[in-house]
Short mmCIF file of C-alpha atoms in Angstrom, two decimals:
data_model
loop_
_atom_site.label_atom_id
_atom_site.label_comp_id
_atom_site.label_asym_id
_atom_site.label_seq_id
_atom_site.Cartn_x
_atom_site.Cartn_y
_atom_site.Cartn_z
CA MET U 1 -24.15 35.11 9.71
CA SER U 2 -22.27 36.04 6.71
CA ARG U 3 -19.89 33.17 5.29
CA VAL U 4 -16.42 33.19 3.69
CA ARG U 5 -16.03 30.90 0.81
CA THR U 6 -12.46 29.53 0.90
CA PRO U 7 -10.79 27.08 -1.58
CA VAL U 8 -9.57 24.43 0.77
CA VAL U 9 -6.29 24.36 -1.51
CA THR U 10 -5.35 27.68 -3.00
CA ARG U 11 -4.90 27.86 -6.78
CA TRP U 12 -6.44 24.28 -7.72
CA PHE U 13 -9.23 25.28 -9.03
CA ASP U 14 -11.00 28.75 -10.01
CA GLY U 15 -14.03 30.22 -11.98
CA GLU U 16 -17.60 30.15 -11.17
CA GLU U 17 -20.30 27.84 -13.38
CA GLU U 18 -19.86 27.00 -16.56
CA ASP U 19 -16.46 28.59 -16.40
CA PHE U 20 -15.14 26.34 -13.65
CA ARG U 21 -12.12 24.66 -14.07
CA LEU U 22 -9.37 22.57 -12.39
CA LEU U 23 -6.09 24.53 -12.71
CA GLY U 24 -2.78 22.37 -13.03
CA THR U 25 0.55 23.55 -15.02
CA ARG U 26 2.03 22.62 -18.00
CA CYS U 27 5.64 22.23 -18.81
CA ALA U 28 6.44 25.15 -21.45
CA ARG U 29 9.48 22.36 -23.16
CA CYS U 30 7.54 19.23 -23.10
CA ALA U 31 3.77 19.79 -22.42
CA ALA U 32 3.79 17.59 -19.59
CA VAL U 33 0.61 18.52 -17.58
CA PHE U 34 0.61 18.21 -13.83
CA PHE U 35 -2.22 18.18 -11.36
CA PRO U 36 -1.97 18.79 -8.54
CA ARG U 37 0.17 21.69 -9.96
CA GLU U 38 3.84 21.40 -10.15
CA ASP U 39 5.31 24.90 -9.58
CA ALA U 40 8.76 24.46 -8.89
CA PHE U 41 10.30 21.42 -11.33
CA CYS U 42 8.68 19.55 -14.35
CA ARG U 43 8.92 15.46 -13.21
CA ASN U 44 9.58 14.09 -16.51
CA PRO U 45 12.90 12.53 -16.29
CA GLY U 46 13.47 13.14 -20.08
CA CYS U 47 12.82 16.45 -19.89
CA SER U 48 15.56 19.07 -19.25
CA GLY U 49 12.90 21.43 -17.55
CA GLY U 50 10.99 24.12 -18.73
CA GLU U 51 8.75 26.79 -17.24
CA LEU U 52 5.56 25.69 -15.66
CA VAL U 53 2.28 27.62 -17.12
CA GLU U 54 -0.91 27.16 -15.17
CA VAL U 55 -3.47 25.70 -17.29
CA ALA U 56 -7.28 24.63 -17.32
CA LEU U 57 -7.82 20.83 -17.24
CA SER U 58 -10.52 19.87 -19.56
CA ARG U 59 -14.10 19.91 -18.09
CA ARG U 60 -15.25 16.59 -18.82
CA GLY U 61 -13.84 13.17 -18.53
CA ARG U 62 -14.87 9.65 -17.95
CA VAL U 63 -15.66 7.29 -15.13
CA TRP U 64 -12.36 5.23 -14.46
CA SER U 65 -13.45 3.72 -11.17
CA TYR U 66 -15.75 4.91 -8.12
CA THR U 67 -16.72 4.17 -4.50
CA ASP U 68 -17.84 5.34 -1.31
CA GLY U 69 -17.12 6.01 1.95
CA ARG U 70 -19.56 4.42 4.76
CA TYR U 71 -17.51 5.33 7.66
CA ARG U 72 -16.36 8.83 8.46
CA PRO U 73 -12.94 9.58 7.68
CA PRO U 74 -10.20 10.70 10.24
CA ALA U 75 -8.60 14.15 10.39
CA PRO U 76 -7.84 16.25 8.72
CA TYR U 77 -10.89 15.74 6.92
CA LEU U 78 -13.38 18.50 8.07
CA SER U 79 -16.41 16.50 9.99
CA ASP U 80 -18.55 17.40 12.74
CA PRO U 81 -18.65 14.45 14.95
CA GLU U 82 -21.78 15.40 16.60
CA LEU U 83 -23.65 14.85 13.37
CA PRO U 84 -24.59 11.78 11.50
CA TRP U 85 -22.16 10.19 9.06
CA GLU U 86 -23.63 11.02 5.51
CA PRO U 87 -21.54 8.82 2.87
CA TYR U 88 -20.13 10.48 0.33
CA THR U 89 -19.02 9.21 -3.30
CA LEU U 90 -15.61 9.31 -4.74
CA ILE U 91 -15.18 9.40 -8.52
CA ALA U 92 -11.87 8.61 -10.56
CA ALA U 93 -12.69 10.45 -13.62
CA GLU U 94 -10.11 9.96 -16.83
CA LEU U 95 -9.38 13.00 -19.05
CA ALA U 96 -8.78 12.26 -22.32
CA ALA U 97 -6.74 15.20 -23.64
CA GLU U 98 -4.32 15.14 -20.45
CA ARG U 99 -4.52 11.36 -20.21
CA MET U 100 -4.65 11.16 -16.77
CA VAL U 101 -7.08 10.42 -13.85
CA VAL U 102 -8.08 12.94 -11.34
CA LEU U 103 -10.18 11.81 -8.28
CA GLY U 104 -12.89 14.12 -6.86
CA GLN U 105 -15.80 13.81 -4.62
CA ALA U 106 -19.02 13.31 -6.44
CA VAL U 107 -21.72 15.83 -6.20
CA PRO U 108 -24.19 15.25 -2.98
CA GLY U 109 -27.23 12.99 -3.88
CA VAL U 110 -25.08 11.18 -6.45
CA THR U 111 -24.46 7.42 -5.11
CA VAL U 112 -22.36 4.63 -6.68
CA ALA U 113 -26.15 3.08 -7.80
CA ASP U 114 -25.81 5.80 -10.31
CA LEU U 115 -22.61 5.25 -11.68
CA LYS U 116 -20.85 3.17 -14.10
CA VAL U 117 -17.48 2.82 -15.26
CA GLY U 118 -17.29 4.71 -18.70
CA MET U 119 -20.08 7.12 -17.72
CA GLU U 120 -19.40 10.66 -18.83
CA VAL U 121 -18.99 13.49 -16.24
CA GLU U 122 -17.87 16.87 -15.91
CA VAL U 123 -16.28 19.24 -13.25
CA VAL U 124 -18.78 21.62 -11.16
CA PRO U 125 -17.99 24.05 -8.14
CA GLY U 126 -18.55 21.90 -4.43
CA VAL U 127 -18.87 22.85 -1.27
CA LEU U 128 -16.63 20.66 1.23
CA GLY U 129 -18.40 22.39 4.69
CA ALA U 130 -17.90 24.45 7.25
CA ASP U 131 -14.89 24.66 9.09
CA PRO U 132 -16.21 23.20 12.54
CA GLU U 133 -13.50 25.55 14.37
CA ASN U 134 -14.47 28.58 12.47
CA PRO U 135 -18.05 27.97 11.42
CA SER U 136 -17.96 31.48 9.33
CA THR U 137 -15.79 30.12 6.74
CA THR U 138 -17.22 27.50 4.34
CA TRP U 139 -14.25 25.40 2.42
CA THR U 140 -15.06 25.34 -1.30
CA THR U 141 -13.86 22.55 -3.46
CA TRP U 142 -14.75 20.41 -6.96
CA ASN U 143 -17.22 17.76 -7.54
CA TRP U 144 -17.36 15.48 -10.50
CA ARG U 145 -21.31 15.14 -11.59
CA PRO U 146 -22.45 12.99 -14.20
CA VAL U 147 -23.29 14.75 -17.30
CA GLY U 148 -26.99 15.42 -17.78
CA VAL U 149 -27.87 15.16 -14.02
CA PRO U 150 -29.07 18.78 -13.03
CA ALA U 151 -27.12 20.72 -10.10
CA MET M 1 25.63 -17.14 -6.50
CA THR M 2 27.77 -13.98 -5.24
CA GLY M 3 24.18 -12.17 -4.19
CA ASP M 4 22.80 -14.12 -1.87
CA VAL M 5 22.86 -13.93 1.76
CA ALA M 6 22.03 -16.30 4.29
CA VAL M 7 18.98 -16.58 6.53
CA LEU M 8 20.20 -17.85 9.87
CA GLY M 9 16.87 -17.26 11.72
CA VAL M 10 13.75 -16.28 11.82
CA GLY M 11 11.20 -14.95 14.38
CA MET M 12 7.91 -13.25 15.12
CA HIS M 13 5.68 -12.19 18.03
CA PRO M 14 2.20 -13.31 17.65
CA TRP M 15 0.13 -10.64 15.80
CA GLY M 16 -3.36 -9.08 17.30
CA LYS M 17 -4.10 -6.10 19.86
CA TRP M 18 -2.28 -6.65 22.49
CA GLY M 19 -1.95 -3.07 23.99
CA ARG M 20 1.97 -2.80 24.55
CA GLY M 21 4.56 -0.95 22.92
CA PHE M 22 6.56 -1.59 19.57
CA VAL M 23 9.85 -2.20 21.52
CA GLU M 24 8.41 -5.06 23.33
CA TYR M 25 7.05 -6.92 20.12
CA GLY M 26 10.25 -6.25 18.07
CA THR M 27 12.63 -7.43 21.04
CA VAL M 28 10.24 -10.70 21.58
CA ALA M 29 10.63 -11.34 17.92
CA ALA M 30 14.39 -10.43 17.71
CA ARG M 31 15.15 -12.99 20.59
CA ALA M 32 13.21 -15.68 18.76
CA ALA M 33 15.28 -15.16 15.58
CA LEU M 34 18.65 -15.10 17.44
CA ALA M 35 17.53 -18.30 19.78
CA ASP M 36 16.52 -19.89 15.87
CA ALA M 37 19.67 -19.03 14.16
CA GLY M 38 21.46 -19.85 17.35
CA VAL M 39 23.58 -16.49 17.60
CA ASP M 40 24.37 -14.77 20.62
CA TRP M 41 23.35 -11.12 19.92
CA ARG M 42 26.70 -10.09 21.24
CA ASP M 43 28.12 -11.48 17.74
CA VAL M 44 25.62 -9.56 15.77
CA THR M 45 27.83 -6.80 13.93
CA SER M 46 24.90 -4.75 12.71
CA VAL M 47 21.53 -3.91 13.58
CA VAL M 48 18.72 -2.86 11.17
CA GLY M 49 15.59 -1.58 12.08
CA ALA M 50 12.22 -0.77 10.03
CA ASP M 51 10.84 2.37 11.37
CA THR M 52 7.89 3.29 13.48
CA VAL M 53 6.93 6.38 15.37
CA ARG M 54 8.04 6.56 18.98
CA GLY M 55 4.94 8.30 20.83
CA GLY M 56 5.90 11.40 22.61
CA TYR M 57 8.83 11.75 20.39
CA PRO M 58 8.23 13.28 16.97
CA GLY M 59 10.86 10.92 15.03
CA TYR M 60 10.94 7.85 13.14
CA VAL M 61 13.26 5.16 15.27
CA ALA M 62 13.90 1.55 15.06
CA GLY M 63 17.22 0.07 15.01
CA ALA M 64 18.60 1.93 17.84
CA THR M 65 15.57 1.24 19.90
CA PHE M 66 16.10 -2.43 19.51
CA ALA M 67 20.06 -2.25 19.91
CA LYS M 68 19.22 -0.60 23.44
CA ALA M 69 16.38 -3.13 24.40
CA LEU M 70 18.50 -6.00 23.85
CA GLY M 71 21.47 -4.27 25.64
CA TRP M 72 23.98 -2.18 23.74
CA GLN M 73 26.86 -4.24 22.21
CA GLY M 74 28.40 -1.83 20.07
CA ALA M 75 27.02 -3.11 16.78
CA ARG M 76 26.78 -0.60 13.41
CA VAL M 77 23.19 0.38 13.36
CA ALA M 78 20.78 1.86 10.46
CA SER M 79 17.17 2.50 10.62
CA VAL M 80 14.85 2.59 7.69
CA TYR M 81 11.72 4.36 6.43
CA ALA M 82 9.83 3.58 3.46
CA ALA M 83 6.09 2.94 4.39
CA CYS M 84 4.87 -0.49 4.16
CA ALA M 85 7.96 -1.49 2.23
CA SER M 86 10.40 -0.58 5.48
CA GLY M 87 10.93 -4.20 6.14
CA ALA M 88 12.35 -5.08 2.55
CA GLN M 89 14.38 -2.13 2.68
CA ALA M 90 15.58 -3.05 5.98
CA ILE M 91 16.43 -6.65 4.23
CA GLY M 92 18.02 -4.79 1.55
CA THR M 93 20.04 -2.62 3.73
CA ALA M 94 21.24 -5.75 5.48
CA ARG M 95 22.26 -7.25 2.31
CA ALA M 96 24.00 -4.58 1.05
CA GLN M 97 26.22 -4.34 4.33
CA LEU M 98 26.49 -7.98 4.11
CA LEU M 99 27.59 -8.19 0.72
CA ALA M 100 30.04 -4.76 0.86
CA GLY M 101 31.65 -7.12 3.55
CA LEU M 102 30.40 -4.16 6.28
CA ALA M 103 29.04 -6.81 8.31
CA ASP M 104 29.18 -10.50 8.67
CA VAL M 105 25.96 -11.01 10.83
CA VAL M 106 22.75 -8.56 10.89
CA LEU M 107 19.52 -8.78 12.98
CA VAL M 108 16.86 -7.03 11.18
CA VAL M 109 13.55 -5.88 13.19
CA GLY M 110 10.12 -4.60 12.22
CA ALA M 111 7.54 -4.28 15.02
CA ASP M 112 4.72 -1.38 15.51
CA ALA M 113 1.55 -1.11 17.60
CA ALA M 114 -0.92 0.20 15.09
CA PRO M 115 -3.63 2.59 15.90
CA LYS M 116 -7.27 1.53 15.33
CA GLY M 117 -9.27 2.08 12.31
CA PHE M 118 -8.36 4.00 9.48
CA PHE M 119 -4.66 4.87 8.97
CA ARG M 120 -4.51 8.78 9.19
CA PRO M 121 -1.63 11.26 8.44
CA ALA M 122 0.47 12.90 11.11
CA GLY M 123 -1.19 16.09 12.44
CA GLY M 124 -0.57 19.53 11.84
CA ASP M 125 -1.33 21.40 8.53
CA ARG M 126 0.63 20.25 5.98
CA PRO M 127 -0.77 20.89 2.74
CA ASP M 128 2.58 20.03 1.10
CA ASP M 129 1.85 16.36 1.89
CA PRO M 130 -0.11 14.21 -0.79
CA ASP M 131 -1.25 11.99 2.22
CA TRP M 132 -2.56 14.85 4.05
CA LEU M 133 -4.36 16.38 1.09
CA ARG M 134 -6.28 13.27 0.36
CA PHE M 135 -7.76 13.14 3.59
CA ARG M 136 -8.36 16.80 3.61
CA VAL M 137 -9.64 17.52 0.44
CA LEU M 138 -11.40 13.87 -0.35
CA GLY M 139 -11.45 12.12 2.83
CA ALA M 140 -9.94 9.27 1.05
CA THR M 141 -9.03 6.43 3.20
CA ASN M 142 -6.98 3.71 2.36
CA PRO M 143 -9.91 1.38 1.63
CA ALA M 144 -11.56 3.52 -0.71
CA TYR M 145 -8.24 3.50 -2.72
CA PHE M 146 -8.74 -0.49 -2.33
CA ALA M 147 -12.46 -0.13 -3.45
CA LEU M 148 -11.82 2.05 -6.48
CA TYR M 149 -9.13 -0.81 -7.89
CA ALA M 150 -12.03 -3.63 -6.89
CA ARG M 151 -14.90 -1.71 -8.70
CA ARG M 152 -12.33 -1.23 -11.97
CA ARG M 153 -11.45 -4.91 -12.08
CA MET M 154 -15.15 -5.69 -11.77
CA ALA M 155 -15.90 -3.34 -14.53
CA VAL M 156 -12.81 -4.44 -16.88
CA HIS M 157 -12.55 -8.46 -16.00
CA GLY M 158 -16.15 -9.27 -14.90
CA GLU M 159 -14.89 -10.22 -11.56
CA THR M 160 -17.21 -10.25 -8.82
CA LEU M 161 -17.95 -9.85 -5.20
CA GLU M 162 -17.76 -13.51 -4.80
CA ASP M 163 -14.47 -13.78 -6.46
CA PHE M 164 -13.12 -11.29 -4.09
CA ALA M 165 -14.96 -13.42 -0.98
CA GLN M 166 -13.27 -16.42 -2.38
CA VAL M 167 -9.96 -14.82 -1.62
CA LYS M 168 -10.68 -14.32 2.24
CA VAL M 169 -12.11 -17.85 2.35
CA LYS M 170 -8.58 -19.31 1.02
CA ASN M 171 -6.52 -16.77 3.36
CA ALA M 172 -8.67 -17.18 6.49
CA ALA M 173 -8.14 -21.12 6.18
CA LEU M 174 -4.20 -21.02 5.65
CA GLY M 175 -4.55 -18.38 8.66
CA ALA M 176 -6.31 -20.89 11.01
CA LEU M 177 -3.41 -23.11 10.39
CA ASN M 178 -0.51 -20.48 11.43
CA PRO M 179 0.38 -19.81 15.19
CA HIS M 180 1.48 -16.18 14.44
CA ALA M 181 -1.80 -15.06 12.80
CA ARG M 182 -4.16 -12.80 14.65
CA TYR M 183 -7.37 -14.39 13.10
CA ARG M 184 -7.27 -18.00 13.48
CA THR M 185 -10.98 -19.17 12.37
CA ALA M 186 -12.12 -20.00 9.04
CA VAL M 187 -14.53 -17.36 7.26
CA THR M 188 -17.29 -18.44 4.85
CA PRO M 189 -18.42 -16.42 1.83
CA GLU M 190 -21.74 -15.95 3.51
CA GLU M 191 -19.77 -13.98 6.38
CA VAL M 192 -17.76 -11.77 3.88
CA ALA M 193 -21.13 -10.76 2.12
CA GLY M 194 -22.73 -10.50 5.31
CA SER M 195 -20.04 -7.81 6.46
CA ALA M 196 -20.49 -4.28 6.51
CA VAL M 197 -19.87 -2.10 3.33
CA VAL M 198 -16.81 -0.07 4.18
CA ALA M 199 -16.16 1.64 0.78
CA ASP M 200 -18.46 0.01 -2.14
CA PRO M 201 -18.10 -2.86 -3.22
CA LEU M 202 -15.49 -3.85 -0.66
CA ARG M 203 -16.64 -5.09 2.81
CA LEU M 204 -15.08 -5.18 6.16
CA LEU M 205 -14.00 -8.97 5.58
CA ASP M 206 -12.03 -7.61 1.88
CA ILE M 207 -10.16 -5.08 4.03
CA CYS M 208 -7.21 -6.22 6.27
CA ALA M 209 -7.42 -5.11 9.68
CA THR M 210 -4.56 -3.08 11.68
CA SER M 211 -2.59 -4.84 14.25
CA ASP M 212 0.32 -5.10 16.58
CA GLY M 213 2.71 -7.19 15.61
CA ALA M 214 6.63 -8.04 15.06
CA ALA M 215 9.23 -10.06 12.59
CA ALA M 216 12.89 -10.29 12.54
CA LEU M 217 15.51 -12.15 10.68
CA VAL M 218 19.20 -12.96 11.43
CA LEU M 219 21.00 -12.78 7.98
CA SER M 220 24.67 -13.62 7.36
CA THR M 221 27.27 -13.82 4.54
CA LEU M 222 27.61 -17.35 3.20
CA GLU M 223 30.90 -17.46 4.43
CA TYR M 224 29.67 -16.95 7.84
CA ALA M 225 26.80 -19.28 7.61
CA ARG M 226 29.34 -22.11 6.73
CA ARG M 227 31.43 -21.45 9.48
CA HIS M 228 28.25 -21.74 11.72
CA SER M 229 27.67 -24.80 10.46
CA THR M 230 24.49 -24.04 8.67
CA ALA M 231 25.19 -26.50 6.00
CA ALA M 232 22.20 -25.42 3.34
CA PRO M 233 20.56 -22.22 4.69
CA VAL M 234 17.41 -20.84 2.73
CA ARG M 235 19.32 -17.77 0.84
CA ILE M 236 17.92 -14.69 -0.20
CA ARG M 237 18.69 -14.14 -3.61
CA ALA M 238 16.88 -10.92 -4.47
CA VAL M 239 15.50 -7.43 -2.96
CA SER M 240 13.66 -5.37 -5.40
CA THR M 241 13.20 -1.57 -3.90
CA VAL M 242 12.57 0.10 -7.12
CA THR M 243 10.57 3.25 -8.07
CA PRO M 244 7.82 3.73 -10.46
CA THR M 245 8.68 4.84 -14.02
CA TYR M 246 7.33 8.33 -15.21
CA PRO M 247 4.42 8.65 -16.23
CA ASN M 248 2.83 6.42 -13.38
CA THR M 249 -0.68 5.85 -14.98
CA VAL M 250 -2.34 3.65 -12.48
CA LEU M 251 -3.68 5.85 -9.88
CA ASP M 252 -1.88 5.10 -6.82
CA LEU M 253 -2.38 5.54 -2.78
CA PRO M 254 -2.19 8.23 -1.70
CA ASP M 255 -2.14 10.36 -4.97
CA ILE M 256 -5.22 12.42 -5.76
CA ALA M 257 -4.17 11.94 -9.45
CA THR M 258 -2.22 9.90 -11.97
CA ASP M 259 0.84 11.38 -13.97
CA SER M 260 -0.23 12.48 -17.66
CA ALA M 261 0.82 10.67 -20.34
CA VAL M 262 0.78 13.29 -22.87
CA ALA M 263 4.52 14.17 -22.74
CA ALA M 264 6.18 10.57 -22.42
CA ARG M 265 5.42 7.09 -23.04
CA PRO M 266 4.09 5.00 -20.14
CA ALA M 267 6.55 2.10 -19.38
CA GLU M 268 5.80 -1.54 -20.96
CA ARG M 269 5.16 -2.58 -17.13
CA ALA M 270 3.24 -0.92 -14.40
CA PHE M 271 4.64 -0.14 -11.38
CA ARG M 272 3.54 -3.45 -9.39
CA ALA M 273 4.64 -5.74 -12.21
CA SER M 274 8.14 -3.67 -12.45
CA VAL M 275 8.85 -4.32 -8.80
CA ALA M 276 8.14 -8.12 -9.50
CA HIS M 277 10.23 -8.10 -12.63
CA ALA M 278 13.31 -6.63 -10.97
CA ALA M 279 13.37 -9.04 -8.42
CA TYR M 280 12.85 -12.00 -10.93
CA GLU M 281 15.99 -10.24 -12.92
CA GLU M 282 18.03 -10.11 -10.16
CA ALA M 283 17.32 -13.80 -8.86
CA GLY M 284 17.74 -15.11 -12.27
CA ILE M 285 14.29 -16.88 -12.23
CA GLY M 286 10.91 -16.56 -13.21
CA PRO M 287 7.23 -16.95 -12.18
CA ASP M 288 7.32 -20.81 -13.11
CA ASP M 289 10.32 -21.54 -10.71
CA LEU M 290 8.23 -20.53 -7.69
CA SER M 291 6.66 -23.28 -5.15
CA LEU M 292 4.78 -20.11 -3.25
CA ALA M 293 4.35 -16.38 -3.13
CA GLU M 294 3.44 -13.85 -0.25
CA VAL M 295 1.54 -11.04 -1.81
CA TYR M 296 0.12 -7.72 -0.14
CA ASP M 297 -3.38 -8.84 0.32
CA LEU M 298 -4.48 -5.23 1.56
CA SER M 299 -7.72 -5.93 0.19
CA THR M 300 -9.04 -9.49 -1.31
CA ALA M 301 -9.32 -7.75 -4.89
CA LEU M 302 -5.93 -6.42 -4.59
CA GLU M 303 -4.50 -9.89 -4.23
CA LEU M 304 -5.90 -11.05 -7.40
CA GLN M 305 -4.28 -8.03 -9.03
CA TRP M 306 -0.85 -9.79 -7.53
CA TYR M 307 -1.19 -12.70 -9.09
CA GLU M 308 -1.14 -10.83 -12.54
CA ASP M 309 1.96 -8.59 -11.52
CA LEU M 310 3.73 -11.10 -10.36
CA GLY M 311 2.91 -13.23 -13.88
CA LEU M 312 1.31 -16.38 -12.12
CA CYS M 313 -1.40 -15.57 -14.86
CA GLY M 314 -2.21 -13.44 -17.79
CA GLU M 315 -4.06 -9.72 -17.11
CA GLY M 316 -7.38 -10.43 -16.20
CA GLU M 317 -7.00 -14.14 -15.33
CA GLY M 318 -6.53 -13.40 -11.41
CA ALA M 319 -9.91 -14.70 -10.47
CA LYS M 320 -9.83 -17.80 -12.80
CA LEU M 321 -6.44 -18.80 -11.56
CA LEU M 322 -8.09 -18.46 -8.16
CA ARG M 323 -11.35 -20.44 -9.03
CA ASP M 324 -9.04 -23.28 -10.38
CA GLY M 325 -7.74 -23.46 -6.91
CA ALA M 326 -4.09 -22.54 -8.00
CA THR M 327 -3.29 -20.38 -5.16
CA THR M 328 -4.06 -22.54 -2.37
CA LEU M 329 -2.27 -25.19 -0.66
CA GLY M 330 -1.78 -28.34 -2.69
CA GLY M 331 -2.54 -25.63 -5.79
CA ARG M 332 0.22 -25.13 -8.53
CA ILE M 333 1.28 -21.86 -6.99
CA PRO M 334 0.52 -21.39 -3.48
CA VAL M 335 -0.38 -17.40 -2.53
CA ASN M 336 -0.16 -16.35 0.96
CA THR M 337 0.33 -19.64 2.61
CA SER M 338 0.82 -17.36 6.04
CA GLY M 339 -2.64 -16.60 5.92
CA GLY M 340 -1.59 -13.07 4.39
CA LEU M 341 -2.47 -9.48 5.82
CA ALA M 342 -6.23 -11.07 5.87
CA SER M 343 -4.99 -13.30 8.70
CA PHE M 344 -2.46 -10.52 10.37
CA GLY M 345 -3.61 -7.54 9.68
CA GLU M 346 -1.11 -4.71 9.03
CA ALA M 347 1.70 -3.85 11.16
CA VAL M 348 3.61 -1.61 8.66
CA PRO M 349 7.06 -1.88 9.61
CA ALA M 350 7.11 -5.66 10.29
CA GLN M 351 4.77 -6.94 7.69
CA ALA M 352 7.39 -7.22 4.73
CA ILE M 353 9.84 -9.00 7.06
CA ALA M 354 6.98 -11.19 8.26
CA GLN M 355 6.43 -12.35 4.71
CA VAL M 356 10.22 -13.38 4.69
CA CYS M 357 9.59 -15.54 7.83
CA GLU M 358 6.99 -17.41 6.18
CA LEU M 359 9.11 -18.15 3.08
CA THR M 360 11.97 -19.23 5.07
CA TRP M 361 9.59 -21.54 7.37
CA GLN M 362 8.20 -23.01 3.93
CA LEU M 363 11.65 -23.35 2.27
CA ARG M 364 13.13 -25.17 5.39
CA GLY M 365 10.08 -27.85 5.19
CA ALA M 366 9.02 -26.38 8.83
CA ALA M 367 5.80 -24.55 8.41
CA GLY M 368 3.56 -27.75 9.59
CA ALA M 369 0.15 -28.07 8.51
CA ARG M 370 0.19 -25.43 5.75
CA GLN M 371 3.56 -26.68 4.13
CA VAL M 372 4.03 -26.60 0.44
CA GLU M 373 5.45 -29.67 -0.49
CA GLY M 374 8.99 -29.79 -1.69
CA ALA M 375 9.09 -25.67 -1.88
CA ARG M 376 12.35 -24.47 -3.21
CA ALA M 377 11.85 -20.99 -4.08
CA GLY M 378 9.31 -18.22 -2.91
CA ILE M 379 8.75 -14.52 -3.76
CA THR M 380 7.25 -11.63 -1.61
CA ALA M 381 5.33 -8.44 -3.01
CA ASN M 382 4.37 -5.46 -1.13
CA GLN M 383 4.42 -1.80 -1.74
CA GLY M 384 5.31 1.04 0.08
CA LEU M 385 3.26 4.32 0.07
CA PHE M 386 4.68 7.34 -2.07
CA GLY M 387 6.78 4.88 -4.38
CA HIS M 388 8.62 2.24 -2.29
CA GLY M 389 8.82 -1.14 -4.20
CA SER M 390 9.20 -4.09 -1.91
CA SER M 391 9.62 -7.94 -3.17
CA VAL M 392 12.35 -10.61 -2.12
CA VAL M 393 13.15 -13.86 -3.53
CA ALA M 394 14.38 -16.70 -1.48
CA VAL M 395 15.29 -20.08 -2.42
CA ARG M 396 16.74 -23.23 -0.76
#
């Protein structure tokens, strides 16, 4: 069966392999960066408001913190209750250039035992899973991967 | 103090999993508070409810629902939604009405029948809602965020799982003394360590449950309290409901990212600390004046964070304060003498009101076996999803 790969959220990320990036927006007036993207108004209260321009975030950051999910999260998380629950790992990564922290799931196979606060991670394309109600659709996402760990 | 209002009465429905409706819980708490105040319901001039979702109707309701259950009597009404800060905002609304002369005695009620398991967003596809998005995209439950904070504290301050467990041990011992608490048995560090990991490094006994429960207050102007011959009532001296300051640089539930700090300098105080600071400023007191504090211990590690955000100790010294015994009964500044959410669980619209019930009993010297000797001033701290600050200062 051919699968349609669809981003879990539109316009939050784009690109393939080395060119994969998280996409935010930047205010043309005050240079504030927003992720998730702000497309309507700059949220800096000291800014009179500028055009919000799409910007790719840094590929690499450092682990601010991390955890995992040992129990199945409720909907709207996509998960087939018929299958045994496989814990995922969550990483909060600090991006130096943007001076912000961005959450993401770790690449499959990375557990909390593999992580340390301060470790370097990079953003890579990821798969959230097939849509249980529409199995021809595979939802794509972003993952954080410790630098030096093969895909 | 012109900003003060009197707490004439307090009441609760015991917390637990009772399998009944929130209206019943709230009405029991309201009747208890009215009886405690010695005020006839028909003399109440305003009722303020902290909102919950009514099953079968996609709306948030509270004030009028409780007014109907108690018997329509024509009072002014308001309903307030601010997630976990709903109770504090209901108190803030009541206080504003009293100080503005719009009412002279107000009933504040919060109640809920919480679902089991993880809190989850409302149904439907709602990609504009950050709360929906964090579940959809990341599966990030509330405990996942508590665990991120806990791991960060371990990395930055060197705290240990044993430190976190000691918070639960302390709060469970205090909750065992509280007839309104859901969990009333002592817990050992071994029991915490032996409970299942929910979100590493936090275990089941590090994380608060969801509960049914209700809490209510009868508040009045000082003038009404005098006429009512309540000579020296407990007084609410401050209600802080501040929002964060951009850029909010601490990852906050339910956000997927922090604000970027490239375009604006972060405020000197992080959001949680600013909630307490605003309360201290309004009350004209500081941390050294406190006899006790009730804080929002969604997780054991988060209670340690509040010690620092309330200024009870310096940054990174939370675990030391706990280890020194300062925050238990008999210590310098007892925290969560009620047993905290560790012993109550979350009944969202009720919990910030329940914190003020505990302050009131303590300040009256009526807290029984968990009484803080000579209590004169107390603070509550709480935080509502989506940027709702919540802190109340009460004095005697």
